[in-house]
mmCIF file of C-alpha atoms in Angstrom:
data_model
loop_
_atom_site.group_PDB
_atom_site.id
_atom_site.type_symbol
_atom_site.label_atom_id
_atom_site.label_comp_id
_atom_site.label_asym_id
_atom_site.label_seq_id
_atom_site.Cartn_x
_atom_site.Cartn_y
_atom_site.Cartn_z
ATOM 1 C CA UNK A 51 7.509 -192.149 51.867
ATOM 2 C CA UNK A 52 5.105 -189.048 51.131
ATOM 3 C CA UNK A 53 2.350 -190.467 53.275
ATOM 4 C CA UNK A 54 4.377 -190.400 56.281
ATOM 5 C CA UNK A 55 6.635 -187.345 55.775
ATOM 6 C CA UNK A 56 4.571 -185.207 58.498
ATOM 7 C CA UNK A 57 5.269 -187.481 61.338
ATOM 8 C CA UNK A 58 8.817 -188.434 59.785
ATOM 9 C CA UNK A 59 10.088 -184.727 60.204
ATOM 10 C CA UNK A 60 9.429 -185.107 64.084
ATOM 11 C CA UNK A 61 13.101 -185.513 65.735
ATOM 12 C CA UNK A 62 11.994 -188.637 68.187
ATOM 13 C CA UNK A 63 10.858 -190.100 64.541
ATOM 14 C CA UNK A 64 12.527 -189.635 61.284
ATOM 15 C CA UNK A 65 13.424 -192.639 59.035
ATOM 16 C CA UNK A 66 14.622 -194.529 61.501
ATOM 17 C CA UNK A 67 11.927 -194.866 63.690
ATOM 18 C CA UNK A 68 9.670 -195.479 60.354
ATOM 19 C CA UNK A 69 11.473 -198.671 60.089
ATOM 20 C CA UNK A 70 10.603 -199.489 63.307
ATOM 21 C CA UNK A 71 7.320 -199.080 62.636
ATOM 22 C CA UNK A 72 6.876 -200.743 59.426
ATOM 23 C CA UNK A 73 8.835 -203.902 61.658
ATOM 24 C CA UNK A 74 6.370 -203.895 64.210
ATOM 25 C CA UNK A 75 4.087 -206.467 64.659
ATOM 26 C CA UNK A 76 0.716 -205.557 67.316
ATOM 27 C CA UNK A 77 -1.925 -207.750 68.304
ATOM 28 C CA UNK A 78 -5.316 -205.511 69.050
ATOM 29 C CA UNK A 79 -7.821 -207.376 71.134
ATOM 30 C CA UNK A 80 -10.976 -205.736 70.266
ATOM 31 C CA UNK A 81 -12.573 -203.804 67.328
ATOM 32 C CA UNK A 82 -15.263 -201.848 69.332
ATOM 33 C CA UNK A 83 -15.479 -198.354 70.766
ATOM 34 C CA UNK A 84 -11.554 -198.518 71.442
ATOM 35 C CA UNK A 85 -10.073 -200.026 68.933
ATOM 36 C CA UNK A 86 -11.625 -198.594 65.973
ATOM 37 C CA UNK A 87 -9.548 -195.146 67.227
ATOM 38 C CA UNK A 88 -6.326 -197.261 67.866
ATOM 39 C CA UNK A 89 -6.492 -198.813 64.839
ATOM 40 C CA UNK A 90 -7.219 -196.566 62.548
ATOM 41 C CA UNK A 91 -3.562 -194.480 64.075
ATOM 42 C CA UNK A 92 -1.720 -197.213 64.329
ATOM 43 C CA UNK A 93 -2.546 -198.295 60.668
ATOM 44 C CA UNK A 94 -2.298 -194.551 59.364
ATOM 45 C CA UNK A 95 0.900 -194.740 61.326
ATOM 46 C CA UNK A 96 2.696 -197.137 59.357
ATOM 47 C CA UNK A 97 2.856 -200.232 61.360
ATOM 48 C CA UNK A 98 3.668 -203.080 59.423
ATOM 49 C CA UNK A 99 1.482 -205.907 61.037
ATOM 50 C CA UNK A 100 -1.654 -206.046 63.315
ATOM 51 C CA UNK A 101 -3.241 -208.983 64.015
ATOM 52 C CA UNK A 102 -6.572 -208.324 64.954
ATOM 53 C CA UNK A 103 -8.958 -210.568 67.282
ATOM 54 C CA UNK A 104 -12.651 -209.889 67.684
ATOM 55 C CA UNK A 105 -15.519 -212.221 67.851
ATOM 56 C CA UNK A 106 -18.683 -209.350 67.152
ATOM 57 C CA UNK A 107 -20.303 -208.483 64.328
ATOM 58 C CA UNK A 108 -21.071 -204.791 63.874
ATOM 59 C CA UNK A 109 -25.063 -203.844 65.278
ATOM 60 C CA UNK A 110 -26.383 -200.582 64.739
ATOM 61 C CA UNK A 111 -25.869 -199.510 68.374
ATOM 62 C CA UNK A 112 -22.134 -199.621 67.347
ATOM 63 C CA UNK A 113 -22.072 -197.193 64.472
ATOM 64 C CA UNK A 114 -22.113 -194.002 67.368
ATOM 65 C CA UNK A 115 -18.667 -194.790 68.581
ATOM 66 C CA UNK A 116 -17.076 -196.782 66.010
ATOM 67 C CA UNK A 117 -16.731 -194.632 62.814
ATOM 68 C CA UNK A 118 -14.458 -198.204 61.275
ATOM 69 C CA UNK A 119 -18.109 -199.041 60.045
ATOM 70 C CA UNK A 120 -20.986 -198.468 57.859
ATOM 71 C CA UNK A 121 -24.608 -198.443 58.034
ATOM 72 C CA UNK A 122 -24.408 -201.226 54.868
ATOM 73 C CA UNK A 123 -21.968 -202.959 56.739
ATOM 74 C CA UNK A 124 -24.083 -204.035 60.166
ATOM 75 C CA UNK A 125 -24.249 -207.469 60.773
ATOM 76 C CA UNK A 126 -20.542 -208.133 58.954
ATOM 77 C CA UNK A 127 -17.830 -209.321 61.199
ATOM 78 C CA UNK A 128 -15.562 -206.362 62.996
ATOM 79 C CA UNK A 129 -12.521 -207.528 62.150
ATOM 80 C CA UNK A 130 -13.117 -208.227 58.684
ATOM 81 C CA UNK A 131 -14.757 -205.278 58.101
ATOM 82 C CA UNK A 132 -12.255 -203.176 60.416
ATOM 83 C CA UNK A 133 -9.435 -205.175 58.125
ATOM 84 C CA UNK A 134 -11.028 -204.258 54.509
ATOM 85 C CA UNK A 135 -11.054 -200.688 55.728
ATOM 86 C CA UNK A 136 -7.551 -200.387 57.168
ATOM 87 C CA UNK A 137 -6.456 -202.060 53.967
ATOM 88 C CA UNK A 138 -7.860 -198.993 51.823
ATOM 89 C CA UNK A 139 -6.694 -196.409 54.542
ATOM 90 C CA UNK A 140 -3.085 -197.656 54.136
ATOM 91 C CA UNK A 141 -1.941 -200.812 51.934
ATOM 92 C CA UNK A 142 1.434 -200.728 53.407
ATOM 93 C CA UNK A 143 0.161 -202.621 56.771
ATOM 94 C CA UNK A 144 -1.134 -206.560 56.783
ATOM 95 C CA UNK A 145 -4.006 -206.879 58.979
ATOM 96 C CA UNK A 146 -4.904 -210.231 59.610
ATOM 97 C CA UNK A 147 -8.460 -210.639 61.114
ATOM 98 C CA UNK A 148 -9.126 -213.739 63.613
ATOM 99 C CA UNK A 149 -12.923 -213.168 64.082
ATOM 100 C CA UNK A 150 -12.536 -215.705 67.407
ATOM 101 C CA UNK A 151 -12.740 -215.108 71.224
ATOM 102 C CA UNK A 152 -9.564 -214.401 72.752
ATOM 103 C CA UNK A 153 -9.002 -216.824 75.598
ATOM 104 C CA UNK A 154 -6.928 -218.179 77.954
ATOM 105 C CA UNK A 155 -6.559 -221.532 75.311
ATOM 106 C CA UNK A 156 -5.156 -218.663 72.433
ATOM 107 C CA UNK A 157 -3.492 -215.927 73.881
ATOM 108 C CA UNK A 158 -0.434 -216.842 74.726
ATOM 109 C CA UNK A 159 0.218 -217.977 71.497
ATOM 110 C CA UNK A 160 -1.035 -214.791 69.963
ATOM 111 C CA UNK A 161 0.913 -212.396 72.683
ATOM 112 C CA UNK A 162 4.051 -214.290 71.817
ATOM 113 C CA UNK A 163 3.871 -213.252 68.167
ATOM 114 C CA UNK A 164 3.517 -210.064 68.548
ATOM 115 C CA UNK A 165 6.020 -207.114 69.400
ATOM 116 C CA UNK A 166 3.237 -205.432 71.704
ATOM 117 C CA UNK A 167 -0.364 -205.875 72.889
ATOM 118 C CA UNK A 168 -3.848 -203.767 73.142
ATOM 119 C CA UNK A 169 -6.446 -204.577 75.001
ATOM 120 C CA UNK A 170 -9.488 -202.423 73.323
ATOM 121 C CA UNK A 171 -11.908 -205.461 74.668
ATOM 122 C CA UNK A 172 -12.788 -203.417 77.623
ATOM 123 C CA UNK A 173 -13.619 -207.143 79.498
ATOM 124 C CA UNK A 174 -12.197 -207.633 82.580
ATOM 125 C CA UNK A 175 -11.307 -211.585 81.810
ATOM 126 C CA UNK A 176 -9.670 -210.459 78.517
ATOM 127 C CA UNK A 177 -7.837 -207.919 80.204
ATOM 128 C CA UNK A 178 -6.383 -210.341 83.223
ATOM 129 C CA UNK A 179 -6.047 -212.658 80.752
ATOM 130 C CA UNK A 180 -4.099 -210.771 78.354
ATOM 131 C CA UNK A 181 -2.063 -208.931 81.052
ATOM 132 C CA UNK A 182 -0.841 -212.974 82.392
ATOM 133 C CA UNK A 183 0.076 -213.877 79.009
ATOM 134 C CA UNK A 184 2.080 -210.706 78.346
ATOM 135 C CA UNK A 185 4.087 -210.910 82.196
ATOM 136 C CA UNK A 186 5.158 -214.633 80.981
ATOM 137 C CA UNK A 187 6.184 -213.730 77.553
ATOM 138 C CA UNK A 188 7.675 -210.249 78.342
ATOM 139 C CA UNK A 189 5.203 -208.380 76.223
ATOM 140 C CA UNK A 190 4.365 -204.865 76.682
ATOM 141 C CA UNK A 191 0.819 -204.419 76.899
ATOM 142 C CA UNK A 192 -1.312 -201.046 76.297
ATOM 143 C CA UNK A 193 -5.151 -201.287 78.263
ATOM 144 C CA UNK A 194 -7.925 -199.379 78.079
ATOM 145 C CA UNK A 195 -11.445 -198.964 79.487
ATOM 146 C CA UNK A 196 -14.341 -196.186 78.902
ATOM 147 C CA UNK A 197 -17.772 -195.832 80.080
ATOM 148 C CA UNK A 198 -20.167 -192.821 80.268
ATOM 149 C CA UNK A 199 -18.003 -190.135 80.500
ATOM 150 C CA UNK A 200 -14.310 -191.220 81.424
ATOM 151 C CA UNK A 201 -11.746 -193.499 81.189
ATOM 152 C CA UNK A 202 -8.471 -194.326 81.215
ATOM 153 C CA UNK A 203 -5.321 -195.950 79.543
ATOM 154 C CA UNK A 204 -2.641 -197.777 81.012
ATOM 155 C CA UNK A 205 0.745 -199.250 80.111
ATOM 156 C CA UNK A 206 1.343 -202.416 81.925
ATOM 157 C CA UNK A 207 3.943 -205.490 81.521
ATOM 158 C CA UNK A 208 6.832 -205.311 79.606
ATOM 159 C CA UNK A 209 9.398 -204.535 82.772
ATOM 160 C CA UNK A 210 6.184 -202.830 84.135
ATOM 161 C CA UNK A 211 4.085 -204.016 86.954
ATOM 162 C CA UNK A 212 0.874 -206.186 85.601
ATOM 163 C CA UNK A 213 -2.797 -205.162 85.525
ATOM 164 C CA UNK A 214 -3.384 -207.367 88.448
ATOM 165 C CA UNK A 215 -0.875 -204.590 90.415
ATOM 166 C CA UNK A 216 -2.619 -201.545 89.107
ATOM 167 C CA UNK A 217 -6.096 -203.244 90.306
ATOM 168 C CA UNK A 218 -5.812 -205.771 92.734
ATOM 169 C CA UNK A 219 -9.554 -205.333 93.860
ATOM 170 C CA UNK A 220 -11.973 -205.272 91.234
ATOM 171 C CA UNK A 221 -15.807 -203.591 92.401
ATOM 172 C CA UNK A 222 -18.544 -205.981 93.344
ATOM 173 C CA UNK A 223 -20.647 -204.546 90.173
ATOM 174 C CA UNK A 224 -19.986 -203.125 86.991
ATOM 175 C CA UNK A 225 -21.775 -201.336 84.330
ATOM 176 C CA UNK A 226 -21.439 -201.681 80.695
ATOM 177 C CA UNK A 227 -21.811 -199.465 78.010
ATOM 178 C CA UNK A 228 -25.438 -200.911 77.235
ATOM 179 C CA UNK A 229 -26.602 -200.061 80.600
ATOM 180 C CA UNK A 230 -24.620 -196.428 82.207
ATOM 181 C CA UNK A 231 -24.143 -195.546 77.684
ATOM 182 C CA UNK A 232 -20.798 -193.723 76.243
ATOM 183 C CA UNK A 233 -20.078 -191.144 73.822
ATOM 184 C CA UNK A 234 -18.404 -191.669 70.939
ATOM 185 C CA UNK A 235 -15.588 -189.074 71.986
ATOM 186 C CA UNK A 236 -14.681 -190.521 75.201
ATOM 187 C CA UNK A 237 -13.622 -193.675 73.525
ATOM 188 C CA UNK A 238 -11.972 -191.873 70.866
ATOM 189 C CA UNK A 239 -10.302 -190.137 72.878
ATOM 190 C CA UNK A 240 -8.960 -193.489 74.875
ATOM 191 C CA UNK A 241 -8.401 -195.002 71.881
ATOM 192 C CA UNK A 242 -6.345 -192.445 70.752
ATOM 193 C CA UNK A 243 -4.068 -192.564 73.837
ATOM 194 C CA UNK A 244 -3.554 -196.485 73.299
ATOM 195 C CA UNK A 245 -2.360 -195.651 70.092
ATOM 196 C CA UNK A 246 -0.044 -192.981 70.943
ATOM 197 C CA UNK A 247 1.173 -195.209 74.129
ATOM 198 C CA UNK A 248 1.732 -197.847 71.635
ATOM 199 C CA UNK A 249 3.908 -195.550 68.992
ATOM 200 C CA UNK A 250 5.314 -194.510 72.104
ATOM 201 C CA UNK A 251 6.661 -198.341 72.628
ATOM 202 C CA UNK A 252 7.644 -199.128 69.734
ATOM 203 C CA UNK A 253 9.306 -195.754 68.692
ATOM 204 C CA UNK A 254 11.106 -196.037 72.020
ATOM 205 C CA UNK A 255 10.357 -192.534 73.241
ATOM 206 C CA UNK A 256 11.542 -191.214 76.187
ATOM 207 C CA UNK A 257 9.578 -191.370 78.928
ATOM 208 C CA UNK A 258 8.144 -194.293 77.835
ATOM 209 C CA UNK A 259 4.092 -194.970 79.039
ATOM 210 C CA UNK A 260 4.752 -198.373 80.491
ATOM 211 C CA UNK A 261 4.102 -197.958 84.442
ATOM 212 C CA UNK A 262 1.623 -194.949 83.796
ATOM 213 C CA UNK A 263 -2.117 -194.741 83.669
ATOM 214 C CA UNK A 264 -3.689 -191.723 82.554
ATOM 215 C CA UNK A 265 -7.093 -191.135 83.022
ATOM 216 C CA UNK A 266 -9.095 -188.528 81.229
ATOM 217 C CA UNK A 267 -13.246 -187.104 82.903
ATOM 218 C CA UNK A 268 -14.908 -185.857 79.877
ATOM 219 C CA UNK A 269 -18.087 -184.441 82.583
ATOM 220 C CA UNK A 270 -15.678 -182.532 84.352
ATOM 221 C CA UNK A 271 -12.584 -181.602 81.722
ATOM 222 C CA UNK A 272 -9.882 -183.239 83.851
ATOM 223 C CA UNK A 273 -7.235 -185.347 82.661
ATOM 224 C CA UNK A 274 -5.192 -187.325 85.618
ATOM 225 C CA UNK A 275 -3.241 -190.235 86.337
ATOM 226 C CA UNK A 276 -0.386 -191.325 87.773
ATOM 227 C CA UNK A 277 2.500 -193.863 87.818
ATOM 228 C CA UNK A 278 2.534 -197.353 89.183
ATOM 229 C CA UNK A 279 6.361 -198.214 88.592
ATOM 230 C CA UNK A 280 6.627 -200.079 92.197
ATOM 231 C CA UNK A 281 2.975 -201.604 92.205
ATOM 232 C CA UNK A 282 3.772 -205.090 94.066
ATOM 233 C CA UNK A 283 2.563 -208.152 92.351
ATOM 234 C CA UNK A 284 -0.780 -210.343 93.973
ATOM 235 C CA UNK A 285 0.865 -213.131 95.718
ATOM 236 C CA UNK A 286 -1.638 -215.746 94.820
ATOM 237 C CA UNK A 287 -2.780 -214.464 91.370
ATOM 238 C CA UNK A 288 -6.671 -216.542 90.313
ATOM 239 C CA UNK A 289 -6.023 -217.697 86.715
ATOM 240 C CA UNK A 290 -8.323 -217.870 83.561
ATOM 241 C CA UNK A 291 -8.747 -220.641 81.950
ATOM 242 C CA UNK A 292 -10.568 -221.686 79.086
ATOM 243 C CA UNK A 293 -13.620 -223.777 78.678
ATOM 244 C CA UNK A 294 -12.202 -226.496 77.236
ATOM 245 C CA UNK A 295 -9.640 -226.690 79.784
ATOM 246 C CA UNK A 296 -11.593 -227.596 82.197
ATOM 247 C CA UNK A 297 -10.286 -231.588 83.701
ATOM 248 C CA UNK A 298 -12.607 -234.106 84.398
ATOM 249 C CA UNK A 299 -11.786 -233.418 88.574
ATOM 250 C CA UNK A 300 -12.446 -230.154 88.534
ATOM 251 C CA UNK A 301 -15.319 -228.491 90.786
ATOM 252 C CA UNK A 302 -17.252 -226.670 88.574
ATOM 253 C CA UNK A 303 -19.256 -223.943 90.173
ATOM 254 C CA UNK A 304 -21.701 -221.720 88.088
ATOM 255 C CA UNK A 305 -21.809 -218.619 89.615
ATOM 256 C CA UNK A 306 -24.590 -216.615 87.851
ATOM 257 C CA UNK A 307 -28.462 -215.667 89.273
ATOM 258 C CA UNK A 308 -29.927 -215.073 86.483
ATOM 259 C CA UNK A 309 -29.917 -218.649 84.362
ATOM 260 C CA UNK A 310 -29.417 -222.056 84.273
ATOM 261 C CA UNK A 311 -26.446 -223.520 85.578
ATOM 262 C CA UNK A 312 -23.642 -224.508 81.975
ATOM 263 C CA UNK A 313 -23.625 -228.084 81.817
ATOM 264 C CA UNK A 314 -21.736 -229.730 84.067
ATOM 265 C CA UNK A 315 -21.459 -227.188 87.002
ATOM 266 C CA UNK A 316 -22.914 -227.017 89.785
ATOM 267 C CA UNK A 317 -25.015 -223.841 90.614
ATOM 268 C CA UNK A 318 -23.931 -221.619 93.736
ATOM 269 C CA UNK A 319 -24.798 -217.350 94.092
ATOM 270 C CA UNK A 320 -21.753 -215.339 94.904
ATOM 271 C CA UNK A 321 -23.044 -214.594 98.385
ATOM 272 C CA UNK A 322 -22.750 -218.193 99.219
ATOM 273 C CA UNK A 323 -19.542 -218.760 98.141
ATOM 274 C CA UNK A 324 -18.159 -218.929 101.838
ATOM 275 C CA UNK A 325 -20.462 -222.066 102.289
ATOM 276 C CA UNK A 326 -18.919 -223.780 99.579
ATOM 277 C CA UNK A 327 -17.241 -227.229 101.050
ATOM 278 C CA UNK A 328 -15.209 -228.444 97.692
ATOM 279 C CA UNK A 329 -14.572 -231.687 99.595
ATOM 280 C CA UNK A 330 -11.508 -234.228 97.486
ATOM 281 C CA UNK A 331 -11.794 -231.852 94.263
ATOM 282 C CA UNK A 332 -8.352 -230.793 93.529
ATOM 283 C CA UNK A 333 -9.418 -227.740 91.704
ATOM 284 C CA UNK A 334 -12.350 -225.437 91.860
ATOM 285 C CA UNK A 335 -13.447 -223.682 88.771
ATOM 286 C CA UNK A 336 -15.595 -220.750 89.509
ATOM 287 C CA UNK A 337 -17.762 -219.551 86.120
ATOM 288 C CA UNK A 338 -19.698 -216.457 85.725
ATOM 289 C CA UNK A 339 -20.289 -214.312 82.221
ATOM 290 C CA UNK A 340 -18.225 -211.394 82.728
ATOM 291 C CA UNK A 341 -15.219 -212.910 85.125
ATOM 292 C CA UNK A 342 -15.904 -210.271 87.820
ATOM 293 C CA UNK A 343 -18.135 -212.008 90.171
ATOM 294 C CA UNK A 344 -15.726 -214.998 89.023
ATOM 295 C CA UNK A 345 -12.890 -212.931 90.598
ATOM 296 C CA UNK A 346 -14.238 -211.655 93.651
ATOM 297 C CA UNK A 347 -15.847 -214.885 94.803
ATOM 298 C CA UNK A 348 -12.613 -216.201 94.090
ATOM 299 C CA UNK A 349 -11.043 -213.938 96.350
ATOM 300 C CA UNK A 350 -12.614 -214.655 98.884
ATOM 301 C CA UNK A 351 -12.826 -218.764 98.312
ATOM 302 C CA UNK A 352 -9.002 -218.439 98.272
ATOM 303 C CA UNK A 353 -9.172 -217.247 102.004
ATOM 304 C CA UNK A 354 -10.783 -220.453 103.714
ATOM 305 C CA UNK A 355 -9.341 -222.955 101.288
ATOM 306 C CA UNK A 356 -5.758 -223.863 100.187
ATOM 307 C CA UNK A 357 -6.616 -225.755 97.341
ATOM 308 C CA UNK A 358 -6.618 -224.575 93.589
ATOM 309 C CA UNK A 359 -8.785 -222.110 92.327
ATOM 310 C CA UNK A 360 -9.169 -221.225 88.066
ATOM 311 C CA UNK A 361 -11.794 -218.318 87.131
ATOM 312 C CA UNK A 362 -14.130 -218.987 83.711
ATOM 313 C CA UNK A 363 -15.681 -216.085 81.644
ATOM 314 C CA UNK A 364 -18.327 -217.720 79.627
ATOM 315 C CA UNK A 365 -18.854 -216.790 76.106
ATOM 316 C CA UNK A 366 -21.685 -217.147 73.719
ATOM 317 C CA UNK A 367 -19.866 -220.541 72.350
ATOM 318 C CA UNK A 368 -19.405 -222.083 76.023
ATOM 319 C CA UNK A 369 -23.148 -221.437 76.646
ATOM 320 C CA UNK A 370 -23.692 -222.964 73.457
ATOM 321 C CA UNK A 371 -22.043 -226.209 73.275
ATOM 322 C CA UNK A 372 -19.631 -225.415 70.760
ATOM 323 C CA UNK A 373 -15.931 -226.215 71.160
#
């Protein structure tokens, strides 16, 4: 037990909590920017399983903030390649790679065989989704998001209030990393924190992360956050689904400006969605790329009509025909 003896000699730890961790099974949603930090601790940590979902392949863009990966290795699979290395960091943890979307079709399934969740996907349909499959199984669930210089990690579910408490409004627009750009430290550095929140869970340390968010400004050297123990729960909670669970009644509404309507929607901008008249459809199904605009239109369909409302996130494979 050499390898571990400087984090066994910690009180909260010892041999004890080494068997924990060598029991503990995680599911890490993600191999990017956050979770090449998270899972290169948790692994070097000693935990005995991660499964590990994550559909890119490594692109030379990635190699700033994601030090998993090699120059030689660009165009490989993340999670295979994040697996091989893992494996010849530490050979004591099984990493099993699912180089797949996570959706709202897999996750629960995924959630429920795991001890604990992170969401290193830094989507916001991945994270709602995740976040409703860990409330119904009773998951804990560590999230994370970075851009430009900040961001922040959160533990949610798990006797904690959901990520749908901590952010019941999401913004109109939202930047990615290709358009406002990160550094590679930021996203260490909140990659980092979901791994210690995540020893932290497992280890059963005392105060446990779950209700906190902690936020750390790289531009102005601030760290913050705060609790969200008593966040109340949305009453009327908009639900992922997946592409293929779309029912032949549903209304399908394709929300985005900038191409062709997916087959079998019909096309509608976001600042028309008040107009929309679903007429006899039991369900309305509101698409979009990201699941933001998804969400917000939803929002605000949800206040003029009783009826049923699911959210899509479109991935390469929806837009592609493939099942």
């Amino acid at each position: 037990m050499s390898r571990y003896a400087r984090q066994m000699v910690l009180p909260q730890i010892g041999a004890q909590g080494q068997q924990r961790l060598a029991q503990a099974h995680l599911l890490v949603v993600g191999a990017g920017g956050l979770g090449c930090p998270a899972l290169h601790y948790l692994a070097a940590a000693g935990v005995g399983r991660i499964t590990l979902v994550d559909p890119d392949c490594i692109e030379a863009t990635n190699l700033h903030r994601q030090p998993l990966y090699r120059t030689d290795q660009i165009g490989q699979p993340k999670a295979r390649a994040a697996a091989a290395a893992l494996a010849a960091l530490n050979p004591d943890v099984q990493v099993t790679p699912v180089t797949d979307w996570l959706t709202p079709a897999n996750a629960p399934a995924l959630v429920a065989g795991a001890d604990l969740v992170l969401d290193c996907a830094d989507s916001f349909a991945v994270s709602l989704t995740l976040s409703d499959a860990c409330m119904a199984a009773g998951r804990p669930l560590i999230t994370g998001s970075a851009l430009a210089l900040s961001g922040y990690a959160a533990g949610c579910c798990g006797g904690a209030p959901s990520l749908r408490a901590v952010f019941p409004d999401l913004p109109l627009q939202a930047a990615s990393c290709a358009s406002a750009g990160v550094l590679g430290p930021v996203v260490g550095m909140i990659g980092a924190l979901q791994a210690q929140m995540a020893l932290a869970v497992v280890l059963g340390l005392d105060p446990q992360p779950l209700g906190r968010l902690v936020s750390w400004d790289a531009g102005s050297w601030r760290m913050g956050g705060f609790r969200f123990d008593r966040a109340p729960e949305p009453d009327r909670p908009l639900p992922f689904i997946a592409f293929g669970q779309i029912r032949p009644d549903d209304l399908l509404i394709d929300l985005r400006t900038e191409a062709d309507p997916v087959a079998g929607a019909r096309h509608l901008p976001p600042d028309r969605i008040a107009d929309l008249d679903p007429g006899p459809a039991p369900r309305v199904v509101l698409a979009c790329r990201t699941g933001l605009r998804a969400q917000n239109a939803g929002q605000l369909l949800q206040s003029r009509w009783p009826g049923d409302i699911a959210l899509l996130a479109l991935t390469d494979d929806d837009l592609k025909g493939r099942p």
